[in-house]
Short mmCIF file of C-alpha atoms in Angstrom, two decimals:
data_model
loop_
_atom_site.label_atom_id
_atom_site.label_comp_id
_atom_site.label_asym_id
_atom_site.label_seq_id
_atom_site.Cartn_x
_atom_site.Cartn_y
_atom_site.Cartn_z
CA MET A 181 0.00 0.00 0.00
CA ALA A 182 1.15 3.54 -0.74
CA ASP A 183 2.91 5.50 2.01
CA LYS A 184 1.58 8.77 0.62
CA ILE A 185 -1.35 9.58 -1.60
CA LYS A 186 -2.55 12.76 -3.26
CA CYS A 187 -6.19 13.72 -2.88
CA SER A 188 -8.66 16.51 -3.39
CA HIS A 189 -11.87 17.03 -1.46
CA ILE A 190 -15.05 19.02 -1.30
CA LEU A 191 -16.17 19.81 2.25
CA VAL A 192 -19.74 20.84 3.11
CA LYS A 193 -21.73 21.10 6.34
CA LYS A 194 -24.75 18.94 5.50
CA GLN A 195 -25.03 15.38 4.21
CA SER A 196 -27.78 16.50 1.83
CA GLU A 197 -25.37 19.01 0.23
CA ALA A 198 -22.75 16.30 -0.22
CA ILE A 199 -25.27 13.97 -1.83
CA ALA A 200 -26.34 16.75 -4.23
CA ILE A 201 -22.67 17.27 -5.19
CA LEU A 202 -22.20 13.54 -5.82
CA ASP A 203 -25.23 13.71 -8.09
CA ARG A 204 -23.74 16.65 -10.01
CA LEU A 205 -20.44 14.77 -10.35
CA SER A 206 -22.27 11.72 -11.70
CA LYS A 207 -23.76 13.96 -14.38
CA GLY A 208 -20.31 15.00 -15.54
CA GLU A 209 -19.60 18.25 -13.70
CA GLY A 210 -15.93 18.85 -12.92
CA PHE A 211 -14.66 18.05 -9.43
CA ALA A 212 -12.31 21.07 -9.28
CA ASN A 213 -15.03 23.48 -10.38
CA LEU A 214 -17.46 22.16 -7.78
CA ALA A 215 -14.76 22.36 -5.10
CA ARG A 216 -14.04 26.01 -5.95
CA GLU A 217 -17.77 26.81 -5.99
CA LEU A 218 -19.05 24.86 -2.98
CA SER A 219 -16.33 23.68 -0.57
CA ILE A 220 -16.23 25.37 2.84
CA ASP A 221 -12.51 24.49 3.12
CA LYS A 222 -11.43 27.81 1.59
CA GLY A 223 -7.73 26.92 1.46
CA SER A 224 -8.13 23.83 -0.69
CA ALA A 225 -11.17 25.22 -2.55
CA LYS A 226 -8.96 27.83 -4.21
CA ARG A 227 -6.88 24.94 -5.60
CA GLY A 228 -9.89 23.00 -6.86
CA GLY A 229 -10.02 20.94 -3.67
CA ASP A 230 -6.36 19.88 -3.85
CA LEU A 231 -4.99 18.74 -0.48
CA GLY A 232 -1.60 17.72 -1.86
CA SER A 233 0.14 14.55 -0.71
CA PHE A 234 -0.26 13.10 2.77
CA GLY A 235 0.66 9.96 4.62
CA ARG A 236 -1.06 7.90 7.25
CA GLY A 237 -1.68 9.69 10.53
CA MET A 238 -1.86 13.15 8.93
CA MET A 239 -5.65 13.36 8.45
CA VAL A 240 -8.58 12.53 10.73
CA LYS A 241 -9.12 8.78 10.89
CA THR A 242 -12.38 8.40 8.93
CA PHE A 243 -11.10 10.70 6.16
CA GLU A 244 -7.79 8.86 5.96
CA GLU A 245 -9.40 5.40 5.88
CA SER A 246 -11.71 6.42 3.03
CA ALA A 247 -8.96 8.18 1.07
CA PHE A 248 -6.53 5.25 1.25
CA LYS A 249 -9.23 2.81 0.03
CA LEU A 250 -9.70 4.76 -3.21
CA LYS A 251 -7.98 3.78 -6.42
CA LYS A 252 -6.30 6.48 -8.48
CA GLY A 253 -8.89 8.70 -10.13
CA GLU A 254 -11.72 7.33 -7.98
CA ILE A 255 -14.21 9.43 -5.99
CA THR A 256 -15.95 8.31 -2.77
CA GLN A 257 -19.42 6.92 -3.51
CA GLU A 258 -20.83 8.21 -0.21
CA PRO A 259 -20.09 11.38 1.78
CA VAL A 260 -17.43 10.84 4.46
CA LYS A 261 -18.47 12.32 7.81
CA THR A 262 -15.86 13.88 10.10
CA GLU A 263 -16.03 16.50 12.84
CA PHE A 264 -15.49 19.12 10.08
CA GLY A 265 -18.55 18.13 8.03
CA TYR A 266 -19.10 15.89 5.00
CA HIS A 267 -16.31 15.25 2.52
CA ILE A 268 -16.32 14.01 -1.03
CA ILE A 269 -12.81 12.73 -1.67
CA LYS A 270 -11.09 12.21 -4.99
CA ARG A 271 -7.79 10.39 -5.19
CA ALA A 272 -5.48 11.97 -7.76
CA GLY A 273 -4.50 9.87 -10.73
#
C-alpha cells in the first residue's frame, strides 16, 4: 500500500449538500469546479479541492481510511463524515 497519496476534497456542512454534489459529479460536472464553488474548506477550494500529498496519521481517521481505500482517479461513492462536516474525496491519478 502507498505511504503517501494525493487527494482533493469538497467539504460541506450537511449530508444533503454532499449527496447533491455527488449527483452533479455523476452527471459530468468537474470536481475542481465544484470544489471552488461549494467547498467550505477555503484553502483547498482555491486549488480546486487539492490537499496535496499526505501519509497515514496526517488526516482525521475516517477521512484517511476512506482516502486510502480509493484507487487512483476514484471518488468516494458516499459522503465521508468527520467533525469538520461531510467530505467528497477524490484520489489523484
